[in-house]
PDB file of C-alpha atoms and ligand atoms in Angstrom:
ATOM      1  CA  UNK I   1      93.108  20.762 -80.964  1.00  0.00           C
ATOM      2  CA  UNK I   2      94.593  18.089 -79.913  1.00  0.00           C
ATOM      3  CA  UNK I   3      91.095  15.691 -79.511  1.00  0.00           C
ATOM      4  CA  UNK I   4      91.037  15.698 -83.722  1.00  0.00           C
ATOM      5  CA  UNK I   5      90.818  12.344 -84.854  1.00  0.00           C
ATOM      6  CA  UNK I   6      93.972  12.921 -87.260  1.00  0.00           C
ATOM      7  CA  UNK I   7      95.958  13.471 -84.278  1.00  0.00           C
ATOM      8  CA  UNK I   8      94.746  10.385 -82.696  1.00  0.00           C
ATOM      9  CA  UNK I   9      95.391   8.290 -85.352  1.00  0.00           C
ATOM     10  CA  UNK I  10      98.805   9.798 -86.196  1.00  0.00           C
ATOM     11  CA  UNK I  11      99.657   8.912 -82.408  1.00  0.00           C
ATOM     12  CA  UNK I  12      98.416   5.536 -81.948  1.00  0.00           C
ATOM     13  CA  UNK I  13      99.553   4.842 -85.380  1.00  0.00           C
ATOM     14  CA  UNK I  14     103.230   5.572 -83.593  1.00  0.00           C
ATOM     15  CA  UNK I  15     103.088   2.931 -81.597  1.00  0.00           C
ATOM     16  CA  UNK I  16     101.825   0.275 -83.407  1.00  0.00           C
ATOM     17  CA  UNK I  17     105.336  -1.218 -83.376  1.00  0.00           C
ATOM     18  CA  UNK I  18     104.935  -1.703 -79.456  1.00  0.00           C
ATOM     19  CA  UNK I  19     103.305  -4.975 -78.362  1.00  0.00           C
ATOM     20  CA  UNK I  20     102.151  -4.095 -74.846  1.00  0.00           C
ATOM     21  CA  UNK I  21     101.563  -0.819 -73.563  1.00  0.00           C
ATOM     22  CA  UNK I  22     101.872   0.028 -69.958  1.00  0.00           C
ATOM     23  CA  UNK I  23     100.597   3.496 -68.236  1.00  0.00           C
ATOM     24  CA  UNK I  24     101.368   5.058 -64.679  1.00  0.00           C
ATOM     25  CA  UNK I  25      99.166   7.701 -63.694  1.00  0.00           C
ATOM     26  CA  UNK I  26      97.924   8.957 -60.660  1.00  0.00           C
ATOM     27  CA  UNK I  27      96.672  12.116 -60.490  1.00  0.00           C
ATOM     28  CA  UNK I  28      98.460  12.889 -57.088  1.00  0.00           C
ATOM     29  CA  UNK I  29     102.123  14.234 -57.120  1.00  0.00           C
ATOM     30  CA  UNK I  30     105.171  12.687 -55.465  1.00  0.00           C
ATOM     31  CA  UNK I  31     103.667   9.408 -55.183  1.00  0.00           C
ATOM     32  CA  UNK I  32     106.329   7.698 -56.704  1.00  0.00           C
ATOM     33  CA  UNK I  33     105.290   7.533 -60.444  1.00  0.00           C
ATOM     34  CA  UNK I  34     108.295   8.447 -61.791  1.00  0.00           C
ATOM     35  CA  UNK I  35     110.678   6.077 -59.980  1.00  0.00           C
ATOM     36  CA  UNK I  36     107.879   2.838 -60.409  1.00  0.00           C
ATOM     37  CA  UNK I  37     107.731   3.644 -64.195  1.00  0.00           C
ATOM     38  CA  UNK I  38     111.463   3.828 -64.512  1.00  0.00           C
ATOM     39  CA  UNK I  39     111.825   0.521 -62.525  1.00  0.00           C
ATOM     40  CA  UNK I  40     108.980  -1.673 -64.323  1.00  0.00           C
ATOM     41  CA  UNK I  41     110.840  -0.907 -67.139  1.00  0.00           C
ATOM     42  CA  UNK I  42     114.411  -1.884 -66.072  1.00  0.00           C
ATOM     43  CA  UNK I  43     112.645  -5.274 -64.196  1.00  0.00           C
ATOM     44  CA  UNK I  44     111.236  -5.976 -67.936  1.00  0.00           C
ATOM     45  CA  UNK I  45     114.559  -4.988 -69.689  1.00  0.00           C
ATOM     46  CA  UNK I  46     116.061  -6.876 -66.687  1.00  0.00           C
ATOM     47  CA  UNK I  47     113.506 -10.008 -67.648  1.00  0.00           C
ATOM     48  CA  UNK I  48     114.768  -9.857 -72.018  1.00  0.00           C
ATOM     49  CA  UNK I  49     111.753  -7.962 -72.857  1.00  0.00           C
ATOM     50  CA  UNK I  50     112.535  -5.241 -75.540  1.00  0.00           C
ATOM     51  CA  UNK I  51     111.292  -1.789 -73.573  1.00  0.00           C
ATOM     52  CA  UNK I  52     110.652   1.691 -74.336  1.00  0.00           C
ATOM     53  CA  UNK I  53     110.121   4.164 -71.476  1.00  0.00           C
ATOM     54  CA  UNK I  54     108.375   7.392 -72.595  1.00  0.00           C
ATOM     55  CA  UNK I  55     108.509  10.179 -69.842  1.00  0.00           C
ATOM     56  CA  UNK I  56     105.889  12.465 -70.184  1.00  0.00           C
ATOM     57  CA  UNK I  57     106.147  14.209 -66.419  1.00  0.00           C
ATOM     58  CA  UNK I  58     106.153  18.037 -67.356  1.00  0.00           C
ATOM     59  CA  UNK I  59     106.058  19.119 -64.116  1.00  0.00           C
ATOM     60  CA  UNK I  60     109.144  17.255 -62.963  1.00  0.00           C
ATOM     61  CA  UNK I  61     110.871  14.459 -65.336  1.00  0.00           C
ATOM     62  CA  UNK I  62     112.857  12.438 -63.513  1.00  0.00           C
ATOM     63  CA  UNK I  63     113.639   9.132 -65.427  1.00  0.00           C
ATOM     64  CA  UNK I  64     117.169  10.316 -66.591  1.00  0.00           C
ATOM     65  CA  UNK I  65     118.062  10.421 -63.088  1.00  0.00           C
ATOM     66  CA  UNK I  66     117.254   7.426 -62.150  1.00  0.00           C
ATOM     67  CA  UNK I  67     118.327   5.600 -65.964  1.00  0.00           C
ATOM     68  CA  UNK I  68     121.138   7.993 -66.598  1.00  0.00           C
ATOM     69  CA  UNK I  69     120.866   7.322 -70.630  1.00  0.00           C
ATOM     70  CA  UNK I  70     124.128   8.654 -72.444  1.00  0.00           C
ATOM     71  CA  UNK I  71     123.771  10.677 -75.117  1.00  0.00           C
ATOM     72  CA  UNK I  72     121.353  12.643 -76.410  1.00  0.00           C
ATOM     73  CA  UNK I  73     118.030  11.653 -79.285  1.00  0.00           C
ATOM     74  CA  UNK I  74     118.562  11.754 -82.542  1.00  0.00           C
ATOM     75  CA  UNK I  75     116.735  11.923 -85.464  1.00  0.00           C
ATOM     76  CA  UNK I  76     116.251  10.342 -88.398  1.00  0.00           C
ATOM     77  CA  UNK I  77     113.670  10.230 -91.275  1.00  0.00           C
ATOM     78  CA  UNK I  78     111.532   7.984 -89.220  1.00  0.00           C
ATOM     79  CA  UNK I  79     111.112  10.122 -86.248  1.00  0.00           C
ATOM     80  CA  UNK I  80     113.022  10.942 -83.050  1.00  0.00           C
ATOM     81  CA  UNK I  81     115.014   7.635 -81.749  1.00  0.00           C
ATOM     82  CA  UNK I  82     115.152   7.043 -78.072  1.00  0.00           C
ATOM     83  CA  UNK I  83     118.544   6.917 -75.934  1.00  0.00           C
ATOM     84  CA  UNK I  84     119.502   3.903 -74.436  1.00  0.00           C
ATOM     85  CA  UNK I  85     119.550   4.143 -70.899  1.00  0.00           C
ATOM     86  CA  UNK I  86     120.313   0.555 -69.116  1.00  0.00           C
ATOM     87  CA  UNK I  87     118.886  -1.324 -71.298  1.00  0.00           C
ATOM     88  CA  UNK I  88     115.814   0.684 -71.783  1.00  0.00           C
ATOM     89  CA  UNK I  89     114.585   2.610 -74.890  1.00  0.00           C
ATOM     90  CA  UNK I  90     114.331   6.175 -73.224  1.00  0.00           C
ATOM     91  CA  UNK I  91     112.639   9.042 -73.995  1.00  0.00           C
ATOM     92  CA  UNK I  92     112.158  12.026 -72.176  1.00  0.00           C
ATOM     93  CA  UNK I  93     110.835  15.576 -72.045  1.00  0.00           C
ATOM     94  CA  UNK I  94     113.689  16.457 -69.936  1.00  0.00           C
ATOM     95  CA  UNK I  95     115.981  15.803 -73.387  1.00  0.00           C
ATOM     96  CA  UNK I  96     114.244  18.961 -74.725  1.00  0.00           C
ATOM     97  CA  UNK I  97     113.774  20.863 -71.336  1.00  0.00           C
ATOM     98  CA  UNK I  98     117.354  20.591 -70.015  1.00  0.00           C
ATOM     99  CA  UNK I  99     117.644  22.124 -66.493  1.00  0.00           C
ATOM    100  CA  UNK I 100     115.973  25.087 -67.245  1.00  0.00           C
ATOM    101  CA  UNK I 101     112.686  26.351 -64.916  1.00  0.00           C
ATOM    102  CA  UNK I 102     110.013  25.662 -66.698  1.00  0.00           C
ATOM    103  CA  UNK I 103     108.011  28.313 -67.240  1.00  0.00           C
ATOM    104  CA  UNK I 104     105.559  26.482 -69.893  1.00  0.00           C
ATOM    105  CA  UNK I 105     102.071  27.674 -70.795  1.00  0.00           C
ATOM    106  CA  UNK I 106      99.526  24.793 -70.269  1.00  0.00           C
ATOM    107  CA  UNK I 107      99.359  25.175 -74.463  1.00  0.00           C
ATOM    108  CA  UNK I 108     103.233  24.444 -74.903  1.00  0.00           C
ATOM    109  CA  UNK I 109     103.481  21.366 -72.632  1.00  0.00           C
ATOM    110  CA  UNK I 110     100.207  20.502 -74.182  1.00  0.00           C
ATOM    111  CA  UNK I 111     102.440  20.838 -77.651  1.00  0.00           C
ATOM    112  CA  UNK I 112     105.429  19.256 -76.173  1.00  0.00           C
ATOM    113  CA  UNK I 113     103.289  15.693 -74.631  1.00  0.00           C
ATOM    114  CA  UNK I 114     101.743  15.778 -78.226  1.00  0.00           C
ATOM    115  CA  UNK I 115     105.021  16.104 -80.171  1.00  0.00           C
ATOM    116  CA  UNK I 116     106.459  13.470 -78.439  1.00  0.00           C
ATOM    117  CA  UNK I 117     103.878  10.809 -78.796  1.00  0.00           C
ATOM    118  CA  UNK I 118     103.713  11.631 -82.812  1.00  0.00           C
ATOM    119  CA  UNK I 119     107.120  11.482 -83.480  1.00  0.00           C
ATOM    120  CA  UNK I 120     109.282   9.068 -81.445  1.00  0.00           C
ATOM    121  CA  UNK I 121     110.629   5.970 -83.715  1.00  0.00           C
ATOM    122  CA  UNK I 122     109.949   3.442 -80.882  1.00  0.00           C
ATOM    123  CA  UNK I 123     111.016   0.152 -83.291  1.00  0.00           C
ATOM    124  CA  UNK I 124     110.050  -3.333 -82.605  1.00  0.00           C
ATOM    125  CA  UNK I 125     109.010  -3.153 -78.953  1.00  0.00           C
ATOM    126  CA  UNK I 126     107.446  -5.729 -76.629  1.00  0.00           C
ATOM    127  CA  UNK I 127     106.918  -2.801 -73.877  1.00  0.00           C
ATOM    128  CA  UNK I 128     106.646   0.752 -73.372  1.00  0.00           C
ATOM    129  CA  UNK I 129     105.903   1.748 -70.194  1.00  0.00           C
ATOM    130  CA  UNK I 130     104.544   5.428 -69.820  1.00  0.00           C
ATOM    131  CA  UNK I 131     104.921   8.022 -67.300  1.00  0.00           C
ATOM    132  CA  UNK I 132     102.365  10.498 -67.197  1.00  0.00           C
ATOM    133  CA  UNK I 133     102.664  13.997 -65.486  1.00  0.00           C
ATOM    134  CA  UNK I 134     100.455  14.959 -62.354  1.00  0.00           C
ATOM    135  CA  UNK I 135      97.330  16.301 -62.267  1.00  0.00           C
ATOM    136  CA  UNK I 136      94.193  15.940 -64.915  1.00  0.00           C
ATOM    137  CA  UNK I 137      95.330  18.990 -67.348  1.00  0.00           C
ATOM    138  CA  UNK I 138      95.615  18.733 -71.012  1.00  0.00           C
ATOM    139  CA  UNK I 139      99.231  17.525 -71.086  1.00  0.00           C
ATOM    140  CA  UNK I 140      97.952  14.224 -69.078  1.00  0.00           C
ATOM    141  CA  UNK I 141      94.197  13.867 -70.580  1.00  0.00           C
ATOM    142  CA  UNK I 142      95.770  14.361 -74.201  1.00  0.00           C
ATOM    143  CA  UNK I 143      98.065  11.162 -73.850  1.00  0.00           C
ATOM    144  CA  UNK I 144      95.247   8.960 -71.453  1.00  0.00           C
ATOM    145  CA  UNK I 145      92.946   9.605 -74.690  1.00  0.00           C
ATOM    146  CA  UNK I 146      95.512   8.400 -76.993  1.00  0.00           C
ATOM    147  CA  UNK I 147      96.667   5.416 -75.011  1.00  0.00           C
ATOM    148  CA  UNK I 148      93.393   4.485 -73.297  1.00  0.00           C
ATOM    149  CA  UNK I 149      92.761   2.155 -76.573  1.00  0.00           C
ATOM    150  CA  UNK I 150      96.043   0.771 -76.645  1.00  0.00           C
ATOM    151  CA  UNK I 151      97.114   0.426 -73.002  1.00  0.00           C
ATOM    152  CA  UNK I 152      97.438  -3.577 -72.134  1.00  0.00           C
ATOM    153  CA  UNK I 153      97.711  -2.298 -68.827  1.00  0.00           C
ATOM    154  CA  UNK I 154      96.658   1.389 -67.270  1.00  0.00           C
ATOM    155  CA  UNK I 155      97.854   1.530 -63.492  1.00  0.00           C
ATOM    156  CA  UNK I 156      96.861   4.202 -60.596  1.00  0.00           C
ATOM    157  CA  UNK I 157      99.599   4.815 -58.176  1.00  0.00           C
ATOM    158  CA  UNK I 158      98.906   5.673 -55.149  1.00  0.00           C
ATOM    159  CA  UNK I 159      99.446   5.563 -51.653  1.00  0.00           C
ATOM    160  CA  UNK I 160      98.059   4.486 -47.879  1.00  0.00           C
ATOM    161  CA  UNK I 161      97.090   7.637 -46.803  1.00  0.00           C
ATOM    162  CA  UNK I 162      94.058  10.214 -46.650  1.00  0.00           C
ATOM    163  CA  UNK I 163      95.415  12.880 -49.102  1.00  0.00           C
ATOM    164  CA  UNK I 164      96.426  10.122 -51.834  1.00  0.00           C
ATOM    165  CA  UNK I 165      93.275   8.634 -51.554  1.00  0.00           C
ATOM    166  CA  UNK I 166      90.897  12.420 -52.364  1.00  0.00           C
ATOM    167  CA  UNK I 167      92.916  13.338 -55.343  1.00  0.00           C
ATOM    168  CA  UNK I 168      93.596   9.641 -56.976  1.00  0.00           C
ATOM    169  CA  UNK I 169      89.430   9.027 -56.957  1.00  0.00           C
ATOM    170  CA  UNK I 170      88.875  11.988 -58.687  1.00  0.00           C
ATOM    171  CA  UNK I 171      91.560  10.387 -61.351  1.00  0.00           C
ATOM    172  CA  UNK I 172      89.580   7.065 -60.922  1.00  0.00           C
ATOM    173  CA  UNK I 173      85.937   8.909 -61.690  1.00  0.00           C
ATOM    174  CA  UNK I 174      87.711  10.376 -64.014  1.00  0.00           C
ATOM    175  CA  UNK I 175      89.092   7.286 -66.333  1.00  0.00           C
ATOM    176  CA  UNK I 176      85.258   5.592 -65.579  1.00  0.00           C
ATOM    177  CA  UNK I 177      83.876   8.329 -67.208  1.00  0.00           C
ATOM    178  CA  UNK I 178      86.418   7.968 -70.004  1.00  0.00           C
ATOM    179  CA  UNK I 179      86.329   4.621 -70.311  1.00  0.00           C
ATOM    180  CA  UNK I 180      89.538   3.725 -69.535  1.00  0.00           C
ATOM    181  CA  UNK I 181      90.271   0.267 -68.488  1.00  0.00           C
ATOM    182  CA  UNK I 182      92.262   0.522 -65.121  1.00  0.00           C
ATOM    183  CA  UNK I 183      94.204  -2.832 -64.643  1.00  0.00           C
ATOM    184  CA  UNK I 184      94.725  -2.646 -61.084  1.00  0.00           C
ATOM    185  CA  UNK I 185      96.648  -0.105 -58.478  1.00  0.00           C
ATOM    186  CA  UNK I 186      99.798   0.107 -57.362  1.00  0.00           C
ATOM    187  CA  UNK I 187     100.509   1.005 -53.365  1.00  0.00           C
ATOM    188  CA  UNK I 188     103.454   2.573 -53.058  1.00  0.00           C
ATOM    189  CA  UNK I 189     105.595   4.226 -49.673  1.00  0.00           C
ATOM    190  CA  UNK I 190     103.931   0.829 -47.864  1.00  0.00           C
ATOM    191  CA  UNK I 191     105.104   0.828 -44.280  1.00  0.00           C
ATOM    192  CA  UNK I 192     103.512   0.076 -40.517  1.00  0.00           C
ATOM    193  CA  UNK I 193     102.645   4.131 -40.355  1.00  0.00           C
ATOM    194  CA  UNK I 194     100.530   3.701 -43.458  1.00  0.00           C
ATOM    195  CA  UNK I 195      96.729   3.750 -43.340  1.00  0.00           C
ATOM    196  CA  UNK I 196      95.564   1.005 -45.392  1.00  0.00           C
ATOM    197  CA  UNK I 197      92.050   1.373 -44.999  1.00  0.00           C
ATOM    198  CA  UNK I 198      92.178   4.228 -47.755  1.00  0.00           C
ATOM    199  CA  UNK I 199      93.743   1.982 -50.558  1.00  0.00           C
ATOM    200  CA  UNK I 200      90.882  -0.585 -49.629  1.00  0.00           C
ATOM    201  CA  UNK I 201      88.367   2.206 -49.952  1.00  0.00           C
ATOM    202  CA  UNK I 202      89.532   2.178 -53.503  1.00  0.00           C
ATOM    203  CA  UNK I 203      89.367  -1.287 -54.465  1.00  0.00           C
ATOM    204  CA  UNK I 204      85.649  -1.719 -53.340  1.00  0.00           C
ATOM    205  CA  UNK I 205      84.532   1.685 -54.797  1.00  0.00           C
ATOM    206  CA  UNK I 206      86.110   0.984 -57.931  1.00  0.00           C
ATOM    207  CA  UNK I 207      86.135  -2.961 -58.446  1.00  0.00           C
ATOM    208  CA  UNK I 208      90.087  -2.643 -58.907  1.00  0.00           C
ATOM    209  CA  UNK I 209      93.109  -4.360 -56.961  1.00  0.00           C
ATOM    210  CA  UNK I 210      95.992  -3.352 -55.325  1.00  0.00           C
ATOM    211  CA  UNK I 211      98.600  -5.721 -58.167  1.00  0.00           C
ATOM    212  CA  UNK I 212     101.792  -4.379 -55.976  1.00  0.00           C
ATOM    213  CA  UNK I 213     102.730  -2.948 -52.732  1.00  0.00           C
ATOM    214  CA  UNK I 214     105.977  -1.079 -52.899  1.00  0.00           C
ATOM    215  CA  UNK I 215     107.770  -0.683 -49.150  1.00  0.00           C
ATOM    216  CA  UNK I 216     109.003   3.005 -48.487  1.00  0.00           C
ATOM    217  CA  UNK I 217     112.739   2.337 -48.964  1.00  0.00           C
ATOM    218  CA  UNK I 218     115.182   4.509 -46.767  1.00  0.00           C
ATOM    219  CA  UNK I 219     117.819   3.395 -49.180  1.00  0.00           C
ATOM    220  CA  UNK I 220     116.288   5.199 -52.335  1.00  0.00           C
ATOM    221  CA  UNK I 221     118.238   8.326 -52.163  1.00  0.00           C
ATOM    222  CA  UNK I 222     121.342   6.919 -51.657  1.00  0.00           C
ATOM    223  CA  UNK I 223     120.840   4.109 -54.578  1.00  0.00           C
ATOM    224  CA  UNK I 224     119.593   6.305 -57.230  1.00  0.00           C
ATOM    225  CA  UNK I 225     122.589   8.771 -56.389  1.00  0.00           C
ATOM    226  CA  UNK I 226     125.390   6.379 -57.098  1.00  0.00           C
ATOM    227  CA  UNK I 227     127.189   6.797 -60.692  1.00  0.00           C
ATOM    228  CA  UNK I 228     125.513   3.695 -62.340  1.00  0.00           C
ATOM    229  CA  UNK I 229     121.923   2.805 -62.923  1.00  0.00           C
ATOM    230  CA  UNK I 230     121.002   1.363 -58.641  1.00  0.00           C
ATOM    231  CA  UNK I 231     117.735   0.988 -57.672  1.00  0.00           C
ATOM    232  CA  UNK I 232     117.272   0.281 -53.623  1.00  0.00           C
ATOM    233  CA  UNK I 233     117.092  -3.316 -53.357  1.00  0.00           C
ATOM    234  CA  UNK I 234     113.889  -3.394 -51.040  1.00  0.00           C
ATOM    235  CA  UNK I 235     112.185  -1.163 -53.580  1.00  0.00           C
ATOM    236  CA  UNK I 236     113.110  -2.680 -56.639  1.00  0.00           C
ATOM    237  CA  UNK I 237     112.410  -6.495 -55.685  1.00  0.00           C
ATOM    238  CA  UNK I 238     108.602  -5.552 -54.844  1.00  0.00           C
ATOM    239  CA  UNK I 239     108.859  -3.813 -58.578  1.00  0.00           C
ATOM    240  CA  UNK I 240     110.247  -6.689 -60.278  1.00  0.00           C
ATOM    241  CA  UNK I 241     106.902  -8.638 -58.935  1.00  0.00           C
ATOM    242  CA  UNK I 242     104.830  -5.955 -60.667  1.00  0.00           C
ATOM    243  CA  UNK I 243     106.782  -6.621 -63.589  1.00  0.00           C
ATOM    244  CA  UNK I 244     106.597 -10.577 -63.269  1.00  0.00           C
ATOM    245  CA  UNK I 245     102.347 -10.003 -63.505  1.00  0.00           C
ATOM    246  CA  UNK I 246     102.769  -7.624 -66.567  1.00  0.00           C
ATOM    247  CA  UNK I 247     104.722 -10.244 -68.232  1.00  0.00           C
ATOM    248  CA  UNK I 248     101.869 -12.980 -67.579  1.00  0.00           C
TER     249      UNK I 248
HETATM  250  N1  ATP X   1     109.018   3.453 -52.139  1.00  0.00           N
HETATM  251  C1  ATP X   1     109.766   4.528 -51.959  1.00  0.00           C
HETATM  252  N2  ATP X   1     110.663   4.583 -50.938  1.00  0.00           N
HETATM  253  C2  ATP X   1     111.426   5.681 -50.737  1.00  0.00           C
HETATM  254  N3  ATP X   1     111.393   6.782 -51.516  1.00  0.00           N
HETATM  255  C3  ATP X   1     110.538   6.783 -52.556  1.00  0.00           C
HETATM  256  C4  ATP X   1     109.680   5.671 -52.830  1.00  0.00           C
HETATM  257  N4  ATP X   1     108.936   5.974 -53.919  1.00  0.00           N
HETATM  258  C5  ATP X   1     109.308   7.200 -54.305  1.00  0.00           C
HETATM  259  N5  ATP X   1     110.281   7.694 -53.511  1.00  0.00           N
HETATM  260  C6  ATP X   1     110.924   9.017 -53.619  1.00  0.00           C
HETATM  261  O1  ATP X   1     109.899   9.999 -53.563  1.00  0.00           O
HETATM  262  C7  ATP X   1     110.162  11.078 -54.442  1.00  0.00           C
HETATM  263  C8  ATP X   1     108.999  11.253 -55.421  1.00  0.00           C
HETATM  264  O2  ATP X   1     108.972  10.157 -56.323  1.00  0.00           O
HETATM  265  P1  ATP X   1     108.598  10.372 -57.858  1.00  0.00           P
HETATM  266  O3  ATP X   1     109.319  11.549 -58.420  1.00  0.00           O
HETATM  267  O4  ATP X   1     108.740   9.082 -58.544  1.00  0.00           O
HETATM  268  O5  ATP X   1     107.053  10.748 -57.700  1.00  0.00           O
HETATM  269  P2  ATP X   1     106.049  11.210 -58.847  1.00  0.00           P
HETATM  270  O6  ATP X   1     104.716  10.667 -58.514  1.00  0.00           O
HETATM  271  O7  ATP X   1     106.597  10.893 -60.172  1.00  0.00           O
HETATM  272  O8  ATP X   1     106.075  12.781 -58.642  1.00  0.00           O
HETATM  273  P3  ATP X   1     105.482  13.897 -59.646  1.00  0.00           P
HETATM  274  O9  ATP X   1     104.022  13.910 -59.391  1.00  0.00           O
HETATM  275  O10 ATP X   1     106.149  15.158 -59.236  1.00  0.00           O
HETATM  276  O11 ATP X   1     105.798  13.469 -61.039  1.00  0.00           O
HETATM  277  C9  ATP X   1     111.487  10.751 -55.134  1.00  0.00           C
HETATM  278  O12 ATP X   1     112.525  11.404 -54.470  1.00  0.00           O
HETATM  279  C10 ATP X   1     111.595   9.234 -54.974  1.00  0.00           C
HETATM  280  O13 ATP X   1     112.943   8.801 -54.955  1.00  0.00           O
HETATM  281 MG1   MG X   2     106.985  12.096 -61.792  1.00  0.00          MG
END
């Protein structure tokens, strides 16, 4: 339903107020896609760079705790505007989920990723950086098909270990058989415990680079609890160089 070429066009026609386009996937849960989406796009507010974030995580969004935008979307006869959120254009599935469970048919998040990337009013943009949801169902393969012509930059997270490494090739096969141009990986929970031979693996068998390693930072918790938008310092410097090669 959602493969029609209407759709497509309706979609990418959305964002063809956004200059650069910037995707996080990984195909693996809980390796930090969330939290390196929502920083890249506070290091690019952080930079003077006009930046949407679009959270598309089903399963579990997470950007409004870590942005905590006030208020709440509203609409207007160009579409669904974003909150502000530190500086950053956000929107988030969470704004129409709330805290409740979510007991979503693959169909209705299907629906729900859809919706959003018709109708948000993104304006004048010079980033959105987007978050997608675990997994390869149809609530992350409908977005990758929209955004795999626009993406500047599509980005694998992942992480040094054996686990990361099974599930975020199958993502990788995946986006070579789609054609989807994969700017680089990102290496995140880095640390001396790590087993760095698996994120290598991936670089030769897929002609890709690691563009940042991100150091697991026992301060995260503790940072993203605090009242105002904190990001661990450790964490958020190594983001802010991912940020400084988008920007190139
Ligand atoms: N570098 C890091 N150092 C310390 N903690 C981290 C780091 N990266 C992520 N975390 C923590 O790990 C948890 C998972 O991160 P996050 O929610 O961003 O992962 P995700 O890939 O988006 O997960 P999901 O697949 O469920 O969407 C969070 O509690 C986050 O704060
Ligand atoms: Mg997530």
């Amino acid at each position: 339903m959602y493969n029609n070429l209407l759709f497509l066009r309706t979609a990418r026609r959305r964002l063809s107020s956004v200059k650069r386009v910037v995707v996080f996937g990984s195909g693996k849960g809980g390796v930090g896609k969330s939290v390196v989406s929502a920083a890249t796009a506070l290091a690019l507010s952080e930079k003077g760079y006009r930046v949407g974030l679009l959270d598309l995580d089903v399963h579990g969004p997470s950007s409004a705790r870590i942005l905590k935008p006030e208020g709440r979307p509203s609409g207007s006869k160009h579409g669904i505007r974003p909150v502000n959120a530190g500086g950053v254009e956000l929107m988030t599935v969470e704004f129409f989920l709330g805290d409740l469970p979510l007991p979503l048919s693959g169909g209705a998040k299907t629906s729900l990723v859809a919706e959003l990337l018709m109708n948000v009013d993104w304006g004048e943009k010079d980033f959105l950086v987007v978050d997608l949801p675990p997994g390869l169902g149809d609530e992350t393969i409908v977005p990758l098909r929209v955004l795999k012509s626009l993406a500047h930059t599509f980005l694998v997270v992942t992480s040094p270990s054996a686990l990361s490494y099974s599930v975020v090739r199958r993502l990788l096969s995946f986006l070579v058989e789609e054609r989807v141009n994969v700017g680089g990986l990102v290496v995140n929970y880095v640390s001396p415990v790590g087993e760095e031979s698996y994120v290598e693996r991936l670089e030769e068998e897929f002609g890709i680079i690691a563009l940042a390693r991100i150091p697991f930072d026992e301060k995260m918790e503790a940072a993203i609890s605090e009242r105002n938008v904190k990001l661990a310092e450790t964490f958020f410097n190594a983001v802010r160089l991912l940020s400084e090669v988008l920007a190139r």
